[in-house]
XYZ file of C-alpha atoms in Angstrom:
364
model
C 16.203 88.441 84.882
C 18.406 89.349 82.077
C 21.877 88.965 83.045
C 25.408 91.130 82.520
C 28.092 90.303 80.559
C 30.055 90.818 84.278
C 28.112 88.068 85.855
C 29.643 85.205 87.056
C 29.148 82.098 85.192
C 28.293 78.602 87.203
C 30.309 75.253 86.511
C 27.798 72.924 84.776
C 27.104 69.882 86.757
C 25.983 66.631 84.923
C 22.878 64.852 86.125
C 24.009 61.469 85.379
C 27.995 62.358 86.357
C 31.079 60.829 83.964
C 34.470 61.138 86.196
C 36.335 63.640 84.033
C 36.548 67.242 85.020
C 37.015 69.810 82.273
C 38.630 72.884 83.337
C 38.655 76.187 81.042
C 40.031 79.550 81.050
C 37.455 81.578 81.812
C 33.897 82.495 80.180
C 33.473 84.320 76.849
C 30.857 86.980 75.647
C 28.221 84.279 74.562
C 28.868 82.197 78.467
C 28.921 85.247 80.125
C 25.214 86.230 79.079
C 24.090 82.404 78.994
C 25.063 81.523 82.306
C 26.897 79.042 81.352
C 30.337 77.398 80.498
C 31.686 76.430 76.881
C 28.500 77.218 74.839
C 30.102 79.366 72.226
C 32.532 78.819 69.587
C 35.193 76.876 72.202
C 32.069 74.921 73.178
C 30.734 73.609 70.325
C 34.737 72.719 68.907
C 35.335 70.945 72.734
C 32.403 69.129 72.252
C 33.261 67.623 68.681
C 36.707 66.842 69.991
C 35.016 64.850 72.454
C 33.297 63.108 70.535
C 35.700 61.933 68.238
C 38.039 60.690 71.799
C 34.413 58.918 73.287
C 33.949 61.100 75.972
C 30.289 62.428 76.778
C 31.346 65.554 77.993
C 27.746 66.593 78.977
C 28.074 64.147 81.799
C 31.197 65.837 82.676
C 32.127 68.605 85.139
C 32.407 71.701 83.194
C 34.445 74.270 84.652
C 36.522 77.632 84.788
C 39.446 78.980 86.514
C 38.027 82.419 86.237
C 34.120 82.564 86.885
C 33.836 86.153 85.057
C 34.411 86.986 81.940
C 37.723 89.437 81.198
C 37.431 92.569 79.938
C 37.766 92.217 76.192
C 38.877 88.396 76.666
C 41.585 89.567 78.075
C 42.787 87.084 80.964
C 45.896 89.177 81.998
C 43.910 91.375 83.569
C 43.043 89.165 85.998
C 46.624 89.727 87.481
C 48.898 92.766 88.867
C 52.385 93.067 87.359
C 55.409 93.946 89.290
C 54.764 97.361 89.911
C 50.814 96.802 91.215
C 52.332 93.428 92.933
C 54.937 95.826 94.979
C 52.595 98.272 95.887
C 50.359 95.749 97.384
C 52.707 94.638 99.350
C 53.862 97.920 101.026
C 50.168 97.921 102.010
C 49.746 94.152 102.959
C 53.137 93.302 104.009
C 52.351 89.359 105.424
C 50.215 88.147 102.935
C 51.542 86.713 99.354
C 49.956 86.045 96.628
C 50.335 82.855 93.307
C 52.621 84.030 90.609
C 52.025 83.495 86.927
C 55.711 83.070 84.835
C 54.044 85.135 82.315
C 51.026 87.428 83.733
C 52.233 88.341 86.776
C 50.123 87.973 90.846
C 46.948 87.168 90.239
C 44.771 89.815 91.572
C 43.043 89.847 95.386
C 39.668 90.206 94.295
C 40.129 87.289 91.925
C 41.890 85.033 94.597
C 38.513 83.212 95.888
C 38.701 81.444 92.324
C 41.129 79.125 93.774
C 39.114 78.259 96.645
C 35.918 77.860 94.376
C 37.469 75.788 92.141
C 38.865 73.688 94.579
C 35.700 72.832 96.528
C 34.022 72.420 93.079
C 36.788 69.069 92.251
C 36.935 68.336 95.888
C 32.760 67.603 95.372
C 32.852 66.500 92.164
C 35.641 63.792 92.424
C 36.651 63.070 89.037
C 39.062 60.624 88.127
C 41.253 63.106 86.314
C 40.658 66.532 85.315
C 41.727 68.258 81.514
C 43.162 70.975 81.773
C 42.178 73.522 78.795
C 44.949 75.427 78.240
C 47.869 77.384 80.113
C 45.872 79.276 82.562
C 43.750 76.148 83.567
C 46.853 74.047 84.035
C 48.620 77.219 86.105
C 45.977 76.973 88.745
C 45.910 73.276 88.777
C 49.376 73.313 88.467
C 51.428 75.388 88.984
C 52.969 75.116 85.869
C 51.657 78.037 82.671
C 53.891 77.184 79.189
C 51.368 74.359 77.812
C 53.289 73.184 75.104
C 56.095 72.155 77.185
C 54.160 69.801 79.642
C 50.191 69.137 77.291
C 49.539 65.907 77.498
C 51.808 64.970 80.356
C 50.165 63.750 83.553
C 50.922 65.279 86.571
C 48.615 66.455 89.532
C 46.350 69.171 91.199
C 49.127 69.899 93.900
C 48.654 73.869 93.678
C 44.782 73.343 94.857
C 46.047 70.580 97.205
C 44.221 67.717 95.653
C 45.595 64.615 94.507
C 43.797 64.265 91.689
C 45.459 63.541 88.264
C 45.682 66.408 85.261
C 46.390 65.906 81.866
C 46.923 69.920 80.382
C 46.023 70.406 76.658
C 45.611 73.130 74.517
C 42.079 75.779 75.299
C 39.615 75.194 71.584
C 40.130 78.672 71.372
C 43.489 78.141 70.363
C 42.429 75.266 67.973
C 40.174 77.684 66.151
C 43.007 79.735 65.370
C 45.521 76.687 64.407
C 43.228 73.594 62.950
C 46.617 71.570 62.918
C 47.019 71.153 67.058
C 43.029 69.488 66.807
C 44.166 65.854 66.405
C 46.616 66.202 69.311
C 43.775 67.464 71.706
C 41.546 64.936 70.360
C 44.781 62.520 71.537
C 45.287 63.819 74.668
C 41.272 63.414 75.268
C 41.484 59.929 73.883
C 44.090 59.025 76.917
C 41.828 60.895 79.595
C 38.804 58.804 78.734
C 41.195 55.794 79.243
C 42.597 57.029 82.848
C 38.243 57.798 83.849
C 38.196 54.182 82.489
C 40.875 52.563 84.836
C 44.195 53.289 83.464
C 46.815 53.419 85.678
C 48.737 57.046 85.849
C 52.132 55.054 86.820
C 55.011 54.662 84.421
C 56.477 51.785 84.413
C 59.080 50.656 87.523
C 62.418 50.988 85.937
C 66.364 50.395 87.213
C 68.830 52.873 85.793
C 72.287 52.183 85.768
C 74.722 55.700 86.013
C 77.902 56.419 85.830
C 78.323 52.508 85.855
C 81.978 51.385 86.565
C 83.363 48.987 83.804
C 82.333 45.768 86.301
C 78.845 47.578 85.939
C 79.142 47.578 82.251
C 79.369 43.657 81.826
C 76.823 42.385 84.577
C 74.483 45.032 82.718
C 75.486 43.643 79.438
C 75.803 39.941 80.483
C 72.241 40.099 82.310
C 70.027 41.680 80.193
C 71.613 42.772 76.722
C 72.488 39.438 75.849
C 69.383 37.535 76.188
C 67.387 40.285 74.786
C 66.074 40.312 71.124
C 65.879 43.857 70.557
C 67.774 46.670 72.316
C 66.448 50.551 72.387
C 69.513 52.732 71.679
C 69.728 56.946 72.366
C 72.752 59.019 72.397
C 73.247 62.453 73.514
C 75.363 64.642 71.393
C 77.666 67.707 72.056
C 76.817 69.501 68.598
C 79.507 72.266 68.919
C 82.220 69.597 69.973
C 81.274 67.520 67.747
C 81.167 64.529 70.321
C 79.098 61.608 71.805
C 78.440 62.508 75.393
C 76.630 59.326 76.492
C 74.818 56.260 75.136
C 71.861 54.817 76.551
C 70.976 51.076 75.542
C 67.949 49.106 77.122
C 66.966 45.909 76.339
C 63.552 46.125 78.250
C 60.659 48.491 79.929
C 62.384 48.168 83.169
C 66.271 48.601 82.746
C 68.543 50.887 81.051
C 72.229 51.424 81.051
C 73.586 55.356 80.241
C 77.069 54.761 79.391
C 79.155 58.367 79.543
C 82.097 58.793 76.905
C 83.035 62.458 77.813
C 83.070 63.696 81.550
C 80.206 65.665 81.617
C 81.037 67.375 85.086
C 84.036 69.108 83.048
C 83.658 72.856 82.117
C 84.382 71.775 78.479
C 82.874 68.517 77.939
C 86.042 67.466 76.146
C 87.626 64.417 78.724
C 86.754 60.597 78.506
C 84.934 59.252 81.665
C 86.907 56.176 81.441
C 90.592 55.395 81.779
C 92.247 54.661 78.169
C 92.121 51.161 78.530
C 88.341 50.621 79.847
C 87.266 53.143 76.939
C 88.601 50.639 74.499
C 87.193 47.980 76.448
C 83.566 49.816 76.568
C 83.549 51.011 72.765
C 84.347 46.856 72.351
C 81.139 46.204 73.800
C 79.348 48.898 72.312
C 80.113 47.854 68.848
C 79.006 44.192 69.276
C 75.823 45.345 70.578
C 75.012 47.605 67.623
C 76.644 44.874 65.776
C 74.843 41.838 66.477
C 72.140 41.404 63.466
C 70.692 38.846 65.582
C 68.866 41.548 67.588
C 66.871 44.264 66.284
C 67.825 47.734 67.361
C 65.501 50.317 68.257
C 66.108 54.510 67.744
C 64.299 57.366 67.548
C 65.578 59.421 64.289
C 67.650 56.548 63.151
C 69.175 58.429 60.469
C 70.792 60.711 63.144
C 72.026 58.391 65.347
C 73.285 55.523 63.376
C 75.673 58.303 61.533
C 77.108 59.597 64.370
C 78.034 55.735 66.176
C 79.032 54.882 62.535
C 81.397 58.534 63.018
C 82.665 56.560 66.295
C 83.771 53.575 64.878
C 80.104 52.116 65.759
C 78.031 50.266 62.923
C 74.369 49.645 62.976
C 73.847 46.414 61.748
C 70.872 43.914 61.283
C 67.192 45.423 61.612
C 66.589 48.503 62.673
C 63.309 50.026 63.658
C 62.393 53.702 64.385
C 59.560 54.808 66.622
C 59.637 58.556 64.234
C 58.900 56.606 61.681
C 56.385 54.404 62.959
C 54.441 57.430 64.471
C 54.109 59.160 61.284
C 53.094 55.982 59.565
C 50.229 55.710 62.063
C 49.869 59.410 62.690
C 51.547 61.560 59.964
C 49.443 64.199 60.630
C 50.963 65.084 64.768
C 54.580 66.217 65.673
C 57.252 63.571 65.437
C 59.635 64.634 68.301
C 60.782 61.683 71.211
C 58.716 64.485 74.055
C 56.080 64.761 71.786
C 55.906 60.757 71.581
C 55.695 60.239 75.034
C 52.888 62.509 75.842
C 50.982 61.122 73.638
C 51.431 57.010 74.174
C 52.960 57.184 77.312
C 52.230 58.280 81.019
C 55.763 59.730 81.499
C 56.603 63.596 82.710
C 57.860 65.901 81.049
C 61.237 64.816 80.987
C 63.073 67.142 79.073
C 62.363 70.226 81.388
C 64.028 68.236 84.187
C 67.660 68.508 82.644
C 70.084 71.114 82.485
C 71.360 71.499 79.057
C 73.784 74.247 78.449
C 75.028 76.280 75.593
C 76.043 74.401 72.913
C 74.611 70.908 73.495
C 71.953 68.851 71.029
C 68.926 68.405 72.611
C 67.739 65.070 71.407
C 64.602 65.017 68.682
């Protein structure tokens, strides 16, 4: 029977299954009439990528969060906006339904897509699931703006499974920008090693805050001093023109965040410490950075070392940057620190867990 471009498409289930879930948008033209998912254009470029990260993706759950195909690719018609959303309610005043930051409520007729989708991972069990682009990592999710949390591993909370997602950006958006295809093929590569047995865990680490100047020295006596190399950040106040904290850790598992301003004060201008601890801290500070017995670590060297060096603070010794290094083993992928730790490291999304206001330098 021939079918209709408004049939639903069926996830592809392996024979022989691999425990990675891929989950798409929703079918094209060319699925749509196949019957099937990702055999088009998106299809054959998913299934390069994949080989180039060793992943056989035809032993792989292949997926959509939309099982029909949108009218003109358009997926935003899946949902109601504001004005549909409140006129649903007047007529269904107890029921809700999932908002999308940037499409609106998805639509009731659309709704058992969750459900579907849900039993179809619940059966499958996959170690983790990719998410191919924004929509796919909204339903999964929660979250739609992929390149603020791609390649960041988080979970499948908004289809209440506890199964681990690693978002990256849909082929179709790879067709039209050739440059973001080694990332994807990155954020594959580190999928295939979580279906292999990599833990999703960052590493157990002790933060010291606000420390006290006591604080200061056990931190610095403890673990700065026997420690050959020490990984150094600062966070700037650009408009201000001031240091508002230094960070220095001399391992994985422990960091100190030393504040210079009061950041709790309207205008970020007042030293956390009393006059004579702040000479006491900077002391300490510029011995550290000092020391050319211990290789310091930064990321953007060039910017940081300036502004200590603006403080009274000199970089001394070797110094190595992780900017650099990327781009000498990856030139051809974004350099920035979030960028950095999606890609080699299992940590959130940090950056979109901060405040920062008006006027302050958000670290590159």
């Amino acid at each position: 029977m021939k079918r209709k471009v408004t049939d639903p498409v069926p996830a592809y289930w392996p024979a022989d299954p691999y425990p990675i879930a891929f989950v798409g948008e929703a079918p094209g033209e060319e699925e749509a009439f196949a019957g099937a998912p990702f055999v088009g254009r998106s299809g054959w470029l998913i299934r390069a990528m994949c080989r180039d990260a060793n992943i056989p993706i035809n032993h792989c759950l292949i997926t959509n969060s939309f099982d029909t195909r949108p009218v003109e690719n358009n997926v935003k018609l899946f949902f109601l906006n504001k004005t549909e959303y409140k006129k649903w309610r007047g007529e269904n005043a107890n029921a809700e339904l999932r908002g999308h930051g940037g499409y609106g409520y998805i639509r009731p007729d659309h709704v058992y897509n969750t459900d579907r989708l849900a039993a179809e991972l619940r059966e499958y069990k996959p170690r983790i699931i990719v998410a191919l682009g924004g929509t796919a990592m909204w339903v999964l999710t929660g979250e739609h703006k992929i390149t603020e949390y791609r390649g960041t591993i988080t979970r499948a909370s908004e289809l209440g499974l506890d199964i681990p997602v690693i978002p990256t950006f849909h082929p179709a958006a790879v067709l039209r920008q050739w440059e973001l295809r080694p990332t994807v093929v990155m954020d594959l590569i580190k999928a295939r090693l979580v279906a292999e047995g990599m833990s999703t865990s960052p590493p157990e680490r002790e933060l010291w805050i606000n420390p006290t100047l006591t604080e200061v020295l056990e931190f610095v006596d403890t673990y700065v001093k026997p420690s050959p190399i020490i990984g150094v950040d600062i966070e700037t106040h650009w408009v201000e023109r001031l240091i508002r904290c230094i960070g220095i850790s001399p391992d994985p598992h422990h960091c100190l965040v030393i504040p210079l301003i009061h950041t709790f004060n309207e205008k970020n201008s007042y030293s956390y410490w009393k006059p004579e601890e702040e000479l006491v801290v900077r002391k300490i500070l510029a011995l550290i950075l000092e020391d050319t017995t211990k290789k310091k670590l930064f990321h953007n060297a060039a910017y940081d070392v300036q502004w200590l060096a603006n403080e009274g603070m000199y970089t001394r010794g070797e110094i190595e940057d992780t900017m650099i290094l990327h781009h000498a083993l990856q030139p051809e992928l974004p350099k920035k620190l979030g960028f950095l730790g999606s890609i080699y490291t299992n940590e959130i999304a940090w950056k979109h867990m901060a405040n920062f206001r008006e006027g302050n330098k958000k670290d590159s």
